[in-house]
mmCIF file of C-alpha atoms in Angstrom:
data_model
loop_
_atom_site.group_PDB
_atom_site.id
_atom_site.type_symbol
_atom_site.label_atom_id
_atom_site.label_comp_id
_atom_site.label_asym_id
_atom_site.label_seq_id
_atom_site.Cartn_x
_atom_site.Cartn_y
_atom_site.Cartn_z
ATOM 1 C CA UNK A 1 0.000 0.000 0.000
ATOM 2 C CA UNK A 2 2.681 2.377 1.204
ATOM 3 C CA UNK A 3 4.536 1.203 -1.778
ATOM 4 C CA UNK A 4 1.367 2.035 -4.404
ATOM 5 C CA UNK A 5 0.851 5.498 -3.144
ATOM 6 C CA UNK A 6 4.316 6.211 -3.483
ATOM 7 C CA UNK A 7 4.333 5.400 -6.919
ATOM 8 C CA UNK A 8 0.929 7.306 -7.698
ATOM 9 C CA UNK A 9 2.781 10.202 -5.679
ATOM 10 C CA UNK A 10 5.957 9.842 -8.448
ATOM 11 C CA UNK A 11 3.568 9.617 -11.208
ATOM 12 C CA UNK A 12 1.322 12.580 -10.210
ATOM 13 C CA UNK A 13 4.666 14.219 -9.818
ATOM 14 C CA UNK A 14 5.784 13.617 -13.310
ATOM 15 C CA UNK A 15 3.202 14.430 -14.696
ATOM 16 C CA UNK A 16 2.917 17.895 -13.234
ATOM 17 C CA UNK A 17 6.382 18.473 -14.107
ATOM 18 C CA UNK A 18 5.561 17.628 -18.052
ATOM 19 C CA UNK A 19 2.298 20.184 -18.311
ATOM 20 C CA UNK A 20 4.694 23.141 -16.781
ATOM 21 C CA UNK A 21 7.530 22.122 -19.010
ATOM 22 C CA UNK A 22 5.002 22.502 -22.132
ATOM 23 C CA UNK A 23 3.664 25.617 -20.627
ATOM 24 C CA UNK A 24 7.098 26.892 -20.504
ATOM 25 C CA UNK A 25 8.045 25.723 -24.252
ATOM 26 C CA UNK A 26 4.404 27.146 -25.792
ATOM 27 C CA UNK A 27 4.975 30.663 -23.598
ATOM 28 C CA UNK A 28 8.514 31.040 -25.286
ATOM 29 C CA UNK A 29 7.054 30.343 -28.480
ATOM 30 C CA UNK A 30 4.186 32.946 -28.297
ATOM 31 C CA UNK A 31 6.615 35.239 -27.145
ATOM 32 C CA UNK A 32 9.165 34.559 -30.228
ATOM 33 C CA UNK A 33 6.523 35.489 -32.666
ATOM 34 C CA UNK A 34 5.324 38.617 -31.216
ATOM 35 C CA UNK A 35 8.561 39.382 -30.771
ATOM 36 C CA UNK A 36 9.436 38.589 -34.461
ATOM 37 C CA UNK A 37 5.923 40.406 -35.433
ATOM 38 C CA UNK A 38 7.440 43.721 -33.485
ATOM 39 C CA UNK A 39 10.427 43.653 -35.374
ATOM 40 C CA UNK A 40 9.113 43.858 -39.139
ATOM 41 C CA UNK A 41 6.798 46.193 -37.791
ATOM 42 C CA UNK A 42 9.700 48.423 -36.884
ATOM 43 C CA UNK A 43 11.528 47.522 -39.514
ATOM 44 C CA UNK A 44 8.530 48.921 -41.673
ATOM 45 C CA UNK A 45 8.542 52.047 -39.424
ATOM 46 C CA UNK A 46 11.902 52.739 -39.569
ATOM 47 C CA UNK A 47 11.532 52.357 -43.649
ATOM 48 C CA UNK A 48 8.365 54.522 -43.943
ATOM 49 C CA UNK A 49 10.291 57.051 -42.008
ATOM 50 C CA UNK A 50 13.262 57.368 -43.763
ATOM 51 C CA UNK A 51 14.699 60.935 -44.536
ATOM 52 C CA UNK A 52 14.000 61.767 -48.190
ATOM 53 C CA UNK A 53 14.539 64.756 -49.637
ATOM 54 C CA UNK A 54 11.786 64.565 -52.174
ATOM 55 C CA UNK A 55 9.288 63.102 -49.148
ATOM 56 C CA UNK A 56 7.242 66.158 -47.368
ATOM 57 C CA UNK A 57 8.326 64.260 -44.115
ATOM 58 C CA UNK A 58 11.629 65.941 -44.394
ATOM 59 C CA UNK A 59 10.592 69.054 -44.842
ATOM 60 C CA UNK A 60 10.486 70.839 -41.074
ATOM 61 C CA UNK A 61 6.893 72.427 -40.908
ATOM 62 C CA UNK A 62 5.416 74.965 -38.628
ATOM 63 C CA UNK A 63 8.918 76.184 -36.781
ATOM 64 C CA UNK A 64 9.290 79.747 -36.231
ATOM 65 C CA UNK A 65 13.036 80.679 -36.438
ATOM 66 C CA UNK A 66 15.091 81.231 -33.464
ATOM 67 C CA UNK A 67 17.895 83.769 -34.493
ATOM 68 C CA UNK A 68 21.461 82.932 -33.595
ATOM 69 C CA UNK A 69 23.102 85.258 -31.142
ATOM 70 C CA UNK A 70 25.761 86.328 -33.917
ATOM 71 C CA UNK A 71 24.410 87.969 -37.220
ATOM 72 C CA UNK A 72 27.209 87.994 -40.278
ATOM 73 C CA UNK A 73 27.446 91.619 -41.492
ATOM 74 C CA UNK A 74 28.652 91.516 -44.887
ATOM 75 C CA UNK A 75 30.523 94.465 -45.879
ATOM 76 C CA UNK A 76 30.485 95.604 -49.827
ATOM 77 C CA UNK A 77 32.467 98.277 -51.395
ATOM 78 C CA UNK A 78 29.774 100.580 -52.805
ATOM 79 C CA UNK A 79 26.557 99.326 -51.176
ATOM 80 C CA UNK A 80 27.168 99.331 -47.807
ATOM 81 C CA UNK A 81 26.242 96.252 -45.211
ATOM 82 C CA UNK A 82 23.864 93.578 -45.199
ATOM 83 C CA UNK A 83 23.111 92.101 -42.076
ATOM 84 C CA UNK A 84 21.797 88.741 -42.073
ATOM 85 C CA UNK A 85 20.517 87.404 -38.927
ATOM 86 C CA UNK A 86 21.108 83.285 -38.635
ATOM 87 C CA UNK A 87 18.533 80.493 -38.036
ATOM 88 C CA UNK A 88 20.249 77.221 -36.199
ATOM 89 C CA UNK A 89 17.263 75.966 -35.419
ATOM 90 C CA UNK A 90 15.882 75.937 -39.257
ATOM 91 C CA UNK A 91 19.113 74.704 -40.843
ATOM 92 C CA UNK A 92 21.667 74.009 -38.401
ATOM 93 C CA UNK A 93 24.217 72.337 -40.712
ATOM 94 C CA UNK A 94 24.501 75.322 -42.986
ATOM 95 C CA UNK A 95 24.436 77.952 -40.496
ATOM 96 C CA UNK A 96 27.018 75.959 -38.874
ATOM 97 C CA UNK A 97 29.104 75.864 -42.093
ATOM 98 C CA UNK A 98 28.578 79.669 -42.618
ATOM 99 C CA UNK A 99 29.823 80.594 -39.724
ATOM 100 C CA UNK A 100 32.700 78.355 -39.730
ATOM 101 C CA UNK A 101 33.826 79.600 -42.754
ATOM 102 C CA UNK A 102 33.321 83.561 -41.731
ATOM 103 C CA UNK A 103 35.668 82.627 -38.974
ATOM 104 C CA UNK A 104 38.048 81.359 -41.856
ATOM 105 C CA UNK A 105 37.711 84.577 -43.742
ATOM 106 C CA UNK A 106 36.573 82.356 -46.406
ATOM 107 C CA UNK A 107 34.574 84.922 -48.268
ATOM 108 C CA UNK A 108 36.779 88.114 -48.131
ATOM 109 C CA UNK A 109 37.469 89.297 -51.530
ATOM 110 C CA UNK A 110 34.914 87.342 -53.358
ATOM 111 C CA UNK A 111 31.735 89.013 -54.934
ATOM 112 C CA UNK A 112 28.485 89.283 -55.662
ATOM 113 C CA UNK A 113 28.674 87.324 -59.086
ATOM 114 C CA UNK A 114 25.090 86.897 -59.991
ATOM 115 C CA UNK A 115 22.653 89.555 -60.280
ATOM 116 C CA UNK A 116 18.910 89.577 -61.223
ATOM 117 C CA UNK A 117 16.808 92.567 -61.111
ATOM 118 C CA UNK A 118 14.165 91.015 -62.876
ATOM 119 C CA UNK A 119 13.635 87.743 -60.593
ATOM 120 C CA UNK A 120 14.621 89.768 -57.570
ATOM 121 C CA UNK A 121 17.948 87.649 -56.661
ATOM 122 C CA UNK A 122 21.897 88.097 -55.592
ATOM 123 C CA UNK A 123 24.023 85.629 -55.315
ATOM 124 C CA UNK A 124 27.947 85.486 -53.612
ATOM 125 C CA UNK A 125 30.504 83.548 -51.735
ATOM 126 C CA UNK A 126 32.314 81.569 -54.799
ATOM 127 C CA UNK A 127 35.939 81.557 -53.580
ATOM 128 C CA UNK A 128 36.139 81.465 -57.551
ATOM 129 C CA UNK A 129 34.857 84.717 -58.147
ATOM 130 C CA UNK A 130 38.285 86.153 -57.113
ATOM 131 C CA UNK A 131 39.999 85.960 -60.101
ATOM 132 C CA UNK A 132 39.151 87.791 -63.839
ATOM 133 C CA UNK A 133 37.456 84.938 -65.344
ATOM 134 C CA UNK A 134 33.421 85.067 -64.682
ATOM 135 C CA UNK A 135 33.102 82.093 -66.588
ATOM 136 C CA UNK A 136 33.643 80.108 -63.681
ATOM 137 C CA UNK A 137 32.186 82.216 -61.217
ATOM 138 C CA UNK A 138 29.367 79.830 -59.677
ATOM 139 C CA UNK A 139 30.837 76.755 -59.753
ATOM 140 C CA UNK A 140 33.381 77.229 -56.787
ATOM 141 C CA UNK A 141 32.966 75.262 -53.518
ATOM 142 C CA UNK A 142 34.933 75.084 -49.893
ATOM 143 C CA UNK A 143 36.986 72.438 -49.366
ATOM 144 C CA UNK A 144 34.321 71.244 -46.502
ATOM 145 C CA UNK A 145 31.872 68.175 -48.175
ATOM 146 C CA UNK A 146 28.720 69.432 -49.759
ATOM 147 C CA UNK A 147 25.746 69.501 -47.146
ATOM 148 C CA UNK A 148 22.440 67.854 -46.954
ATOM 149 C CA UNK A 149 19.344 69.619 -47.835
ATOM 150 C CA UNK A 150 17.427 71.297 -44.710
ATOM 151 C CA UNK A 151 14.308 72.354 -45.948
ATOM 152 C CA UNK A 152 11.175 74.097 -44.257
ATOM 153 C CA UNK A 153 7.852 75.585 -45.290
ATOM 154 C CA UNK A 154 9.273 78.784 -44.371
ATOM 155 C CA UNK A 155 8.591 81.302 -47.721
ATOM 156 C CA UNK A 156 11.155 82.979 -49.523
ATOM 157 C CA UNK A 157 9.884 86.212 -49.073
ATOM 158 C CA UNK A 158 12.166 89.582 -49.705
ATOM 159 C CA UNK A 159 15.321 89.260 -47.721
ATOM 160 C CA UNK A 160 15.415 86.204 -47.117
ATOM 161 C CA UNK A 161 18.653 83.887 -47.393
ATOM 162 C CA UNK A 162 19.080 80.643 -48.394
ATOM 163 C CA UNK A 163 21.732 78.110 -49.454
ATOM 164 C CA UNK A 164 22.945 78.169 -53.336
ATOM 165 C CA UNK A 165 23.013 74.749 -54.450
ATOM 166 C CA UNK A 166 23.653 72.948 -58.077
ATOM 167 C CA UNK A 167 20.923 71.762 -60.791
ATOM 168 C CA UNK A 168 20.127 68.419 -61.807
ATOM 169 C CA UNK A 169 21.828 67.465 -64.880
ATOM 170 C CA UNK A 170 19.609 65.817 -67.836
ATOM 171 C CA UNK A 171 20.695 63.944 -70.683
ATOM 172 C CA UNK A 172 19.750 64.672 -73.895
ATOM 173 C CA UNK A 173 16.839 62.547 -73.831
ATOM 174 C CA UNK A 174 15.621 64.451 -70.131
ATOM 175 C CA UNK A 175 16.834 61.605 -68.164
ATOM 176 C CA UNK A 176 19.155 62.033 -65.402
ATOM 177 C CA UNK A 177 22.457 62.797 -66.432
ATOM 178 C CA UNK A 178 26.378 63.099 -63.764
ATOM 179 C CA UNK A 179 23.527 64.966 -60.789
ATOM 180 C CA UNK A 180 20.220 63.191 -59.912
ATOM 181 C CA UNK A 181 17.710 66.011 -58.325
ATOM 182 C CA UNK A 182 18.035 64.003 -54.942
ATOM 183 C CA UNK A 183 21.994 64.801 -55.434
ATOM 184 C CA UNK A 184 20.871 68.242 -56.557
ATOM 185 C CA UNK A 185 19.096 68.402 -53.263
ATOM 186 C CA UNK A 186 21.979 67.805 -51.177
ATOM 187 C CA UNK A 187 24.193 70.150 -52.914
ATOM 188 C CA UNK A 188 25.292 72.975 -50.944
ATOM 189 C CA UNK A 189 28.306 74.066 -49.803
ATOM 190 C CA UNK A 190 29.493 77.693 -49.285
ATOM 191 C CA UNK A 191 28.017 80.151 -51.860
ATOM 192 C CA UNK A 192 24.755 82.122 -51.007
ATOM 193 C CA UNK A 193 21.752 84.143 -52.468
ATOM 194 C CA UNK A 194 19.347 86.962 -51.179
ATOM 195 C CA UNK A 195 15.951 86.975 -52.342
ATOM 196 C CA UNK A 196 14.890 90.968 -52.692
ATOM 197 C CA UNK A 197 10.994 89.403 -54.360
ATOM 198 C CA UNK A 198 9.157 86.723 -53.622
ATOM 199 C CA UNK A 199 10.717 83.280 -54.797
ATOM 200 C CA UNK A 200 7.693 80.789 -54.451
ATOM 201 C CA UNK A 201 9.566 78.323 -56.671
ATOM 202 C CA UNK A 202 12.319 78.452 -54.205
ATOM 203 C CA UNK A 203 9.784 77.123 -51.093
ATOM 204 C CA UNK A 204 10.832 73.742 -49.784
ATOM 205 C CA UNK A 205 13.403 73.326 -52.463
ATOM 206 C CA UNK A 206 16.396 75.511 -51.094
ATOM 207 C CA UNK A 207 18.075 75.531 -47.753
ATOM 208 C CA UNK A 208 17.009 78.617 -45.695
ATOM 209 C CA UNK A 209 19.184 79.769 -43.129
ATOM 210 C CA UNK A 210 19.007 83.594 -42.179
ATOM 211 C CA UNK A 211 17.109 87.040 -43.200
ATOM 212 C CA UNK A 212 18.506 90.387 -43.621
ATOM 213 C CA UNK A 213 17.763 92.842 -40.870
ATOM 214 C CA UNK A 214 19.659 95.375 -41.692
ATOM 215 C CA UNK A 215 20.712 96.474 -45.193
ATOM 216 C CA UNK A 216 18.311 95.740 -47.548
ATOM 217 C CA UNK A 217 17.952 99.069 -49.951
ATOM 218 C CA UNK A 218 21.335 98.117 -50.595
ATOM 219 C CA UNK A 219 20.971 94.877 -51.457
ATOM 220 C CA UNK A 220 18.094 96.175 -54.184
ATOM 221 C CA UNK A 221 20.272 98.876 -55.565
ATOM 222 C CA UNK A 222 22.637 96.380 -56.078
ATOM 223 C CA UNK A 223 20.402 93.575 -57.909
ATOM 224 C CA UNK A 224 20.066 96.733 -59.907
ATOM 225 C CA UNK A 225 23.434 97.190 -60.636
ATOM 226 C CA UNK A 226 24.306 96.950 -64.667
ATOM 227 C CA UNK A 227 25.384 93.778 -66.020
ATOM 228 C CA UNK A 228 26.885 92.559 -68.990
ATOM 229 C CA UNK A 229 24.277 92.076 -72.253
ATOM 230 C CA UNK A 230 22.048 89.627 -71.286
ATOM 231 C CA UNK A 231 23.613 87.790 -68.652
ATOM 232 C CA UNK A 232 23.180 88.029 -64.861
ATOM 233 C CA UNK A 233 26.710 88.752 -64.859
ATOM 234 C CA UNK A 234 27.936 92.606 -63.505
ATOM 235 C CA UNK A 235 29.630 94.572 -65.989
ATOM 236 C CA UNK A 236 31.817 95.679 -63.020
ATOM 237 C CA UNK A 237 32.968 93.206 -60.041
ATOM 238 C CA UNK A 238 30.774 94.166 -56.650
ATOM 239 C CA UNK A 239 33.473 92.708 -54.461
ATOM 240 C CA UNK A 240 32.396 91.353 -50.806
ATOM 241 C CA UNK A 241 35.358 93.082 -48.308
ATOM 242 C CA UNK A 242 34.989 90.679 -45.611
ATOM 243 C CA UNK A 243 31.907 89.620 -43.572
ATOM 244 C CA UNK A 244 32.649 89.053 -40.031
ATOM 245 C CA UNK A 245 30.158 87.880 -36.825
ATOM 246 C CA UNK A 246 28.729 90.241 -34.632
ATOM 247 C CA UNK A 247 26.601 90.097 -31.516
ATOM 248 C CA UNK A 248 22.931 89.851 -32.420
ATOM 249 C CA UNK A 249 21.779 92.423 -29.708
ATOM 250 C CA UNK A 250 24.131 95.262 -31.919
ATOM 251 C CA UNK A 251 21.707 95.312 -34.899
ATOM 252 C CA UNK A 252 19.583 96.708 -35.909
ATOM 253 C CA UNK A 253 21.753 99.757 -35.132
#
């Protein structure tokens, strides 16, 4: 008897022991594919959400700029200064790199090399526009890597600054040619342009990084200045002197 009740003890026993080891084994299998289940669904997140330049997610919407604490005053020959107050919190990699090279004294000497009264826009800051050749003027860079496109819905309204940047190039046949528009995009570097009218074709397509403040009846005499034939090109050099960083609390003056 003692015997029997022993044994229906050891069997009761066992079999307890197998229904919690399956419990165990079917709990860590629901858990493996809910687990696996969360991770394609991430995955897919983390896919969806992927920056693109040509995808409206990228574009930073409803932001109002923050101005920097420095402005860069850029000082002209003839025209006198344009003040552009600075916008880290819109485009922080290209106010970064403008400031970076205003501390290099990257853009003393070069000009103003493209002028358009007509479409309201001046453009500077090729370290090519130096020399006597304006057929290269625009195509000069830093020696800094070319920066990714920060774009917001912020307008480009009159003084407004934004990031020059290259074209894509098509074939002959309109494809694609050496610059996709997503490398387009992703383009800029050092050079810089001032819209003096409103540049709705510019919206969410260029990098904009500051506003002038202070200066800009001399940046529309300028767009105004004369240019040679046809061409946005002025028929005399409007040479930048230096632009340097100020303290944002000096201007306007």
């Amino acid at each position: 008897m003692v015997i029997t009740q022993v044994r229906i003890r050891s069997i009761a026993g066992f079999l307890i022991a197998l229904f919690v080891l399956f419990s165990f084994i079917g709990c860590r299998k629901g858990a493996a594919v809910k687990d696996a289940d969360q991770t394609a669904a991430d995955q897919n997140a983390t896919e969806t959400n992927t920056a693109d330049p040509t995808n409206t997610e990228s574009i930073k919407t409803g932001i109002k700029p923050i101005a920097d604490d420095q402005v860069a005053v850029i000082e002209t020959e003839s025209y006198g200064n344009i003040v552009i107050e600075l916008y880290p919190n819109i485009a922080p990699l290209m106010v970064e790199r403008f400031k970076k090279l205003i501390g290099e004294g990257f853009y003393d000497g070069t000009t103003f090399h493209r002028i358009n009264a007509d479409t309201g826009l001046i453009q500077g800051g090729d370290p090519l526009s130096r020399d006597d050749d304006p057929n290269n003027d625009g195509e000069g860079d830093s020696k800094y890597p070319n920066l990714p496109g920060e774009f917001s819905d912020i307008p480009f309204e009159p003084g407004m600054v934004g990031a020059a940047r290259r074209e894509a190039e098509p074939d002959a046949e309109g494809h694609s040619g050496g610059l996709t528009e997503e490398q387009a995009r992703d383009s800029a570097n050092c050079q810089f342009f001032i819209t003096l009218k409103r540049q709705p074709d510019y919206d969410e397509d260029y990098t904009l990084f500051g506003k002038v403040i202070e200066g800009l009846s001399g940046a529309e005499i300028l767009m105004r200045a004369p240019v040679e034939g046809e061409t946005e090109t002025p028929a005399d050099k409007i040479v930048i002197k230096k632009i340097t960083l100020q303290p944002r609390r000096r201007w306007p003056q």
